[in-house]
XYZ file of C-alpha atoms in Angstrom:
551
model
C 11.671 88.238 15.307
C 8.189 88.805 13.853
C 5.226 89.824 15.961
C 3.436 86.548 15.245
C 6.425 84.520 16.449
C 6.618 86.603 19.626
C 2.942 86.050 20.364
C 3.342 82.304 19.834
C 6.327 82.223 22.191
C 4.436 84.283 24.764
C 1.386 81.999 24.574
C 3.603 78.939 24.829
C 5.367 80.281 27.931
C 2.024 81.017 29.629
C 0.725 77.558 28.659
C 3.849 75.920 30.124
C 3.424 77.946 33.318
C -0.186 76.818 33.664
C 0.739 73.213 32.937
C 3.451 73.282 35.592
C 0.902 74.601 38.115
C -1.526 71.849 37.116
C 1.143 69.165 37.479
C 1.990 70.271 41.026
C -1.604 70.447 42.273
C -2.854 67.267 40.553
C 0.213 65.207 41.563
C 0.065 66.178 45.230
C -3.701 65.699 45.406
C -3.429 62.317 43.708
C -0.679 61.121 46.030
C -1.683 62.774 49.303
C -5.317 63.740 48.779
C -6.765 61.348 51.348
C -4.454 62.347 54.261
C -4.953 65.990 53.312
C -8.716 65.600 53.400
C -8.595 63.869 56.784
C -6.322 66.581 58.174
C -8.683 69.283 56.947
C -11.636 67.542 58.538
C -9.953 67.666 61.962
C -8.393 71.134 61.773
C -11.062 73.430 60.334
C -12.988 73.892 63.558
C -12.341 77.650 63.849
C -11.797 80.471 61.418
C -8.164 81.188 62.329
C -7.129 77.573 61.863
C -9.016 77.551 58.552
C -7.167 80.723 57.510
C -3.763 79.180 58.261
C -4.800 75.950 56.527
C -5.691 77.875 53.384
C -2.281 79.576 53.380
C -0.384 76.323 53.877
C -2.313 74.234 51.346
C -2.088 76.911 48.654
C 1.654 77.155 49.215
C 1.863 73.369 48.864
C -0.371 73.029 45.794
C 0.805 76.282 44.145
C -2.804 77.013 43.163
C -5.572 78.850 45.011
C -7.986 77.589 42.333
C -7.340 73.972 43.414
C -7.971 74.930 47.050
C -11.166 76.725 46.029
C -12.459 73.650 44.191
C -11.591 71.449 47.181
C -13.330 73.728 49.700
C -16.329 74.165 47.369
C -16.780 70.405 47.157
C -16.586 70.122 50.966
C -19.276 72.767 51.454
C -21.504 71.323 48.703
C -21.291 67.874 50.340
C -22.083 69.334 53.751
C -18.805 68.202 55.363
C -17.503 71.764 55.853
C -19.496 74.734 57.122
C -19.581 77.806 54.917
C -18.064 80.214 57.481
C -14.757 78.316 57.999
C -14.651 77.632 54.252
C -14.751 81.397 53.624
C -11.920 81.838 56.141
C -9.997 79.107 54.342
C -10.360 80.999 51.052
C -9.053 84.186 52.687
C -5.986 82.170 53.617
C -5.747 80.668 50.135
C -5.673 84.159 48.649
C -2.756 85.055 50.924
C -1.037 81.776 50.030
C -1.183 82.608 46.315
C 0.663 85.892 46.990
C 3.446 83.968 48.753
C 3.770 81.797 45.660
C 4.103 84.961 43.546
C 6.821 86.327 45.828
C 8.731 83.057 45.674
C 8.517 82.710 41.906
C 9.373 86.372 41.280
C 12.898 85.777 42.639
C 15.773 84.860 40.344
C 15.860 81.083 40.536
C 17.295 80.262 37.105
C 19.801 77.812 38.616
C 17.066 76.076 40.572
C 15.093 75.151 37.448
C 17.378 72.374 36.088
C 17.867 71.027 39.622
C 14.096 70.706 40.095
C 13.670 68.899 36.765
C 16.546 66.506 37.450
C 15.513 65.810 41.052
C 11.905 65.288 40.006
C 12.891 62.708 37.377
C 15.133 60.835 39.847
C 12.420 60.737 42.535
C 9.794 59.706 39.971
C 11.914 56.686 38.937
C 13.291 55.986 42.395
C 10.810 53.217 43.170
C 7.463 51.904 42.009
C 5.379 53.785 44.558
C 2.516 56.157 43.791
C 3.608 58.673 46.417
C 7.160 58.877 45.116
C 5.708 59.327 41.634
C 3.501 62.148 42.912
C 6.434 63.941 44.557
C 8.511 63.517 41.401
C 5.722 64.926 39.218
C 5.327 67.887 41.580
C 9.065 68.680 41.413
C 9.000 68.404 37.615
C 5.986 70.742 37.581
C 7.890 73.271 39.690
C 10.839 73.028 37.302
C 8.531 73.614 34.348
C 7.080 76.685 36.067
C 10.578 78.118 36.549
C 11.429 77.312 32.930
C 8.223 79.018 31.796
C 9.080 82.122 33.809
C 12.513 82.248 32.173
C 10.901 81.941 28.726
C 8.347 84.575 29.676
C 11.018 87.066 30.689
C 13.026 86.496 27.513
C 9.981 86.848 25.284
C 8.711 89.991 27.007
C 12.121 91.587 26.642
C 11.631 91.339 22.878
C 7.892 92.090 22.894
C 8.333 95.434 24.623
C 10.204 96.827 21.596
C 7.372 96.093 19.119
C 5.191 99.023 17.988
C 1.925 97.105 18.489
C 2.745 96.273 22.090
C 3.729 99.837 22.849
C 0.468 101.049 21.359
C -1.604 98.634 23.479
C 0.243 99.576 26.649
C -0.201 103.265 25.908
C -3.951 102.736 25.432
C -4.178 101.041 28.835
C -1.991 103.511 30.660
C -4.085 106.007 32.592
C -7.461 104.325 31.974
C -7.880 102.482 35.260
C -11.232 100.849 34.543
C -10.125 99.429 31.174
C -6.871 98.183 32.715
C -8.811 96.474 35.520
C -11.184 94.791 33.067
C -8.354 93.623 30.799
C -6.516 92.035 33.748
C -9.786 90.470 34.965
C -10.490 88.909 31.558
C -6.918 87.689 31.114
C -6.895 86.045 34.547
C -10.208 84.320 33.858
C -8.923 82.996 30.521
C -5.667 81.753 32.076
C -7.375 80.284 35.176
C -4.314 81.340 37.192
C -3.830 84.573 39.096
C -0.219 83.577 39.828
C 0.642 83.439 36.120
C -0.943 86.809 35.335
C 0.603 88.573 38.345
C 4.009 87.304 37.272
C 3.257 88.599 33.791
C 2.430 92.010 35.239
C 5.681 91.929 37.247
C 7.550 91.353 33.987
C 5.674 94.203 32.307
C 6.375 96.495 35.240
C 10.106 95.852 34.867
C 9.969 97.278 31.322
C 8.876 100.686 32.655
C 6.186 101.062 29.981
C 3.257 101.296 32.427
C 2.646 103.889 35.074
C 2.403 102.842 38.699
C -1.276 103.838 38.784
C -2.073 101.479 35.903
C -0.181 98.667 37.632
C -2.401 99.110 40.699
C -5.519 98.732 38.532
C -4.073 95.647 36.836
C -3.368 93.981 40.201
C -6.913 94.662 41.380
C -8.285 93.178 38.160
C -6.209 90.028 38.654
C -7.575 89.541 42.165
C -11.165 89.725 40.900
C -10.553 87.560 37.830
C -8.945 84.798 39.893
C -12.301 84.053 41.553
C -14.330 83.710 38.343
C -13.383 80.106 37.304
C -14.681 78.667 40.583
C -17.920 80.679 40.328
C -18.557 79.563 36.757
C -17.651 75.898 37.367
C -19.841 75.533 40.474
C -22.617 73.119 39.597
C -25.299 73.808 42.222
C -26.537 76.798 44.140
C -25.087 75.347 47.342
C -21.724 74.826 45.658
C -21.797 78.377 44.305
C -21.995 79.996 47.760
C -18.294 79.766 48.602
C -16.823 81.031 45.289
C -19.465 83.770 45.154
C -18.511 84.859 48.679
C -14.846 84.942 47.662
C -15.777 87.032 44.608
C -17.783 89.504 46.722
C -14.869 89.958 49.125
C -12.483 90.701 46.243
C -14.912 93.074 44.501
C -15.585 95.020 47.696
C -11.861 95.281 48.352
C -11.083 96.379 44.786
C -13.789 99.052 44.812
C -12.436 100.347 48.114
C -8.822 100.484 46.927
C -9.278 101.743 43.346
C -9.955 105.419 44.331
C -6.616 105.407 46.173
C -4.634 104.060 43.203
C -2.828 107.366 42.721
C -1.804 107.501 46.379
C -0.527 103.930 46.313
C 1.418 104.649 43.135
C 3.246 107.488 44.920
C 5.377 105.119 46.996
C 9.108 104.917 46.409
C 9.008 101.228 45.471
C 10.185 100.192 42.034
C 7.331 99.037 39.730
C 8.030 95.274 40.010
C 8.252 95.385 43.794
C 5.103 97.541 43.920
C 3.110 94.845 42.089
C 4.221 92.061 44.458
C 3.775 94.140 47.624
C 0.379 95.470 46.555
C -0.874 91.985 45.639
C 0.227 90.597 49.011
C -0.915 93.590 51.078
C -4.330 93.667 49.397
C -5.088 90.049 50.353
C -3.641 90.332 53.870
C -5.804 93.394 54.601
C -8.898 91.675 53.177
C -8.244 88.647 55.407
C -7.895 90.818 58.517
C -11.050 92.789 57.700
C -13.322 89.894 56.725
C -12.106 87.169 59.090
C -14.521 88.476 61.709
C -17.373 88.759 59.193
C -17.367 85.211 57.856
C -20.476 84.212 59.839
C -22.384 87.283 58.620
C -21.303 86.660 55.019
C -22.168 82.949 55.287
C -25.698 83.741 56.501
C -26.199 86.270 53.705
C -25.015 83.807 51.051
C -27.269 81.071 52.443
C -30.287 83.387 52.176
C -29.240 84.503 48.691
C -28.677 80.918 47.480
C -31.044 78.674 49.481
C -30.932 74.908 49.376
C -32.616 73.649 46.203
C -35.756 71.550 46.328
C -34.776 67.938 45.813
C -35.861 66.178 42.674
C -38.974 64.029 43.007
C -37.148 61.026 41.563
C -34.840 59.661 44.288
C -32.665 58.240 41.533
C -31.316 61.702 40.763
C -27.889 62.087 42.427
C -27.596 64.590 45.273
C -23.858 64.651 45.944
C -22.138 64.045 42.587
C -21.012 67.646 42.093
C -18.485 68.490 39.380
C -16.102 70.171 41.814
C -15.439 66.766 43.382
C -14.013 65.494 40.091
C -10.976 67.753 40.532
C -9.947 66.088 43.815
C -10.049 62.287 43.735
C -10.685 61.568 47.410
C -13.524 64.106 47.557
C -15.122 62.630 44.454
C -14.854 59.144 45.942
C -16.519 60.363 49.137
C -19.357 61.820 47.056
C -19.767 58.520 45.192
C -19.756 56.584 48.476
C -22.564 58.775 49.855
C -24.665 58.048 46.778
C -23.887 54.324 47.119
C -25.328 54.437 50.640
C -28.475 56.014 49.205
C -28.695 52.968 46.927
C -28.510 50.746 50.012
C -31.412 52.691 51.525
C -33.438 52.180 48.345
C -32.674 48.468 48.364
C -33.788 48.214 52.006
C -37.051 49.955 51.048
C -37.561 47.398 48.259
C -37.143 44.578 50.774
C -39.786 46.143 52.992
C -42.241 46.411 50.100
C -41.524 42.814 49.089
C -42.327 41.444 52.540
C -45.508 43.536 52.562
C -46.417 42.032 49.187
C -46.001 38.484 50.522
C -48.337 39.232 53.433
C -50.996 41.410 51.749
C -50.785 40.476 48.046
C -51.355 44.195 47.249
C -50.537 44.985 43.577
C -49.478 48.508 44.617
C -46.458 46.978 46.322
C -45.285 45.618 42.975
C -45.545 49.098 41.451
C -43.530 50.528 44.349
C -40.839 47.875 43.924
C -40.616 48.506 40.191
C -40.449 52.300 40.693
C -37.708 52.060 43.318
C -35.768 49.641 41.126
C -35.880 52.110 38.219
C -34.623 54.906 40.492
C -31.893 52.632 41.823
C -30.782 51.784 38.264
C -30.690 55.500 37.386
C -28.563 56.326 40.414
C -26.271 53.371 39.740
C -25.597 54.606 36.199
C -24.833 58.103 37.496
C -22.371 56.769 40.095
C -20.579 54.577 37.552
C -20.213 57.498 35.128
C -18.965 59.730 37.935
C -16.344 57.178 38.997
C -15.130 56.968 35.394
C -14.698 60.759 35.271
C -12.744 60.796 38.541
C -10.168 58.483 37.001
C -9.369 60.719 34.037
C -6.477 62.457 35.820
C -5.121 59.227 37.311
C -5.619 57.791 40.775
C -3.285 56.713 43.536
C -3.251 53.018 44.400
C -5.411 53.553 47.496
C -7.911 55.723 45.626
C -8.079 53.214 42.757
C -8.832 50.412 45.226
C -11.535 52.491 46.881
C -13.073 53.325 43.506
C -13.200 49.605 42.695
C -14.882 48.861 46.032
C -17.532 51.523 45.401
C -18.101 50.198 41.882
C -18.587 46.603 43.075
C -20.878 47.802 45.876
C -23.049 49.618 43.333
C -23.100 46.770 40.797
C -23.988 44.071 43.343
C -26.784 46.166 44.841
C -28.155 46.846 41.369
C -28.167 43.136 40.491
C -29.728 42.194 43.832
C -32.462 44.789 43.268
C -33.117 43.348 39.805
C -33.782 39.954 41.392
C -36.283 41.522 43.793
C -38.092 43.385 41.016
C -37.995 40.958 38.093
C -38.196 37.636 39.920
C -39.388 37.691 43.546
C -42.081 40.334 43.020
C -43.280 38.575 39.876
C -43.481 35.226 41.670
C -45.670 36.820 44.331
C -47.920 38.319 41.642
C -48.419 34.926 40.049
C -49.994 33.816 43.319
C -52.145 36.951 43.369
C -53.375 36.411 39.798
C -54.427 32.850 40.750
C -56.364 34.194 43.716
C -54.020 32.602 46.240
C -51.911 33.909 49.096
C -48.783 32.588 50.765
C -49.662 30.218 53.574
C -48.678 30.695 57.197
C -46.155 27.883 56.762
C -44.537 29.587 53.763
C -44.461 33.011 55.417
C -42.987 31.447 58.532
C -40.082 30.078 56.500
C -39.629 33.225 54.402
C -39.369 35.465 57.493
C -36.018 34.024 58.782
C -34.494 34.363 55.320
C -35.737 37.938 55.075
C -34.351 38.822 58.515
C -31.011 37.199 57.662
C -30.857 39.241 54.465
C -31.484 42.503 56.346
C -28.821 41.648 58.901
C -26.301 40.834 56.168
C -27.126 44.119 54.428
C -26.350 45.949 57.664
C -23.013 44.115 57.927
C -22.222 44.912 54.277
C -22.782 48.624 54.882
C -20.524 48.451 57.927
C -17.802 46.772 55.868
C -18.196 49.426 53.173
C -17.911 52.345 55.613
C -15.523 51.111 58.313
C -13.425 48.728 56.204
C -13.482 46.228 59.087
C -11.802 42.906 58.230
C -13.524 40.983 61.044
C -16.952 42.174 59.907
C -16.110 41.167 56.332
C -15.347 37.601 57.452
C -18.546 37.569 59.490
C -20.552 38.642 56.437
C -19.116 35.860 54.276
C -19.668 33.253 56.955
C -23.386 34.101 56.924
C -23.666 32.486 53.489
C -23.689 29.137 55.301
C -26.433 30.374 57.644
C -28.618 31.365 54.702
C -27.888 28.058 52.951
C -29.028 26.138 56.013
C -32.208 28.240 56.294
C -32.997 27.549 52.637
C -32.285 23.817 52.984
C -34.426 23.532 56.120
C -37.356 25.387 54.523
C -37.078 23.245 51.380
C -37.060 19.952 53.343
C -40.025 21.004 55.476
C -41.932 22.060 52.379
C -41.430 18.741 50.604
C -42.489 16.929 53.762
C -45.648 19.046 53.863
C -46.353 18.264 50.196
C -46.206 14.570 50.994
C -48.682 15.006 53.841
C -51.066 17.293 51.899
C -51.862 15.764 48.516
C -54.209 18.646 47.661
C -51.360 21.170 47.442
C -50.793 22.143 43.819
C -47.407 21.260 42.402
C -47.098 24.734 40.836
C -47.653 26.393 44.211
C -44.827 24.337 45.648
C -42.586 25.251 42.746
C -43.234 28.980 43.314
C -42.233 28.685 46.949
C -39.028 26.803 46.082
C -38.127 29.524 43.569
C -38.720 32.194 46.224
C -36.278 30.402 48.531
C -33.705 30.137 45.755
C -34.031 33.847 44.860
C -33.541 34.909 48.469
C -30.297 32.985 48.464
C -29.275 34.554 45.144
C -29.862 38.015 46.616
C -27.784 37.130 49.653
C -24.894 36.063 47.424
C -24.750 39.607 46.026
C -24.832 41.100 49.513
C -22.089 38.790 50.794
C -19.950 39.578 47.739
C -19.528 43.116 49.087
C -16.985 41.758 51.594
C -14.557 40.376 49.009
C -12.937 43.628 47.716
C -11.829 44.605 51.228
C -10.399 41.153 51.944
C -8.571 41.097 48.616
C -7.080 44.543 49.283
C -5.966 43.392 52.732
C -4.336 40.308 51.205
C -6.581 37.906 53.124
C -8.502 34.882 51.941
C -12.175 34.568 52.786
C -12.961 31.781 55.242
C -16.109 30.090 54.027
C -17.884 26.946 55.038
C -18.399 24.213 52.525
C -21.145 25.510 50.242
C -21.750 23.366 47.171
C -24.065 25.954 45.712
C -21.827 28.988 46.112
C -21.231 31.200 43.158
C -18.508 33.541 41.964
C -18.261 36.158 44.752
C -17.744 39.004 42.343
C -20.781 38.308 40.218
C -23.085 35.986 42.113
C -26.491 35.809 40.546
């Protein structure tokens, strides 16, 4: 077989190994991401529990990189302190060595069983969780198949003159061997795959034990680089940088003793596995008591960034959250709540405009509306990116709820900015102000709108069915307030013939727009009721609009 064909087979085996790892982690996170996130939130209170959690989750997901991205997103969002996150990464590093030990065993008969079982479970029933388990089993089968291909290909590669020349150039030069393993691990984005490759190389007997030690150290450093490079913000970079520093310090401490470690009586393949495991266990024992010190140092080195002046710039939509659906959805939900805060601020400025007729209030409303539109666009784009790897049924429903929450708030804010604020300015340009009668009728509508907004936020956060029904029932309350104000206004027009018809028309349009805004707020209850399989109980409202797009 030609050298080119061997290289293609080798690259294909590594690619299949990486794809199998990706299938396992993405399938389990898609199917069980939300329970896993909730479990982590309740069990990462101390460093030892975080350490054990890192070991267990890495063994489950077969990827310390996936655990690193998950923990990085937690710390960037502020839901997980940096010290326990560092302890969790120490555990994840140990967990990856257990995966290597498991996959280094001869499990050739297990491979077809995993593929067959995975396919049966995947087609067992139309349930997202069964599909996730089936995909994970298929991914494990593909990893075992890739390892079999890797071993067969390396058995032929070791006889080629070019390979022997490369190995001879690495043998004895510890620094070059370390750097080559570091670069290869970074390119593969999987320390498990490269360690297994080194185990296969060690079995050929072409490399000295000292060189194998250097290669293992290089793999441990290179495995931290993808998370460091992919971290979007300085806050998100703290955790992967801390993990990198721990590995570098450990490698620099062990490298001078490479010759002594190579003098053990272990065979080369066993030496690689034992050294990889022992290195990470020792690092965990040494640094588990230093996580607070390291966290403080990283916080000083990478301080919190100064927030952008424009509040429309997202604060929580970090890229690490895109890798884990439930974390990304939590980030999007936090930004959606910021939109609700902006909308509440617009309502406050609008009421101030009605009372004072200050043109500056119009500028404030317009500025906040522009920021709200900017943030809405960012959230919608972020939600679209989360869905690229597929979502479970629950996560897809939650994404739809967030999307409708964002869209309805954006439309309601447009009514405040482009209609209500402009109606108030027409009065200002005519040198008039809203009368005490008009303000007295606007105030109940305004208060009802604020109360409904509070209920909508509660529905969005707590997913409370009773609160959702209460929010929808308030549409009748707002309708009655509008009808009462309209009747009283027409009665006043009949009594006061000097009132301009245009002034009366402006007030009627203000009442109508308040009701239009409330329709958008009340519509936030419908996604939850639809997901729960319930019908909304509404009073007879001849003017009601489509709940999903009331305007």
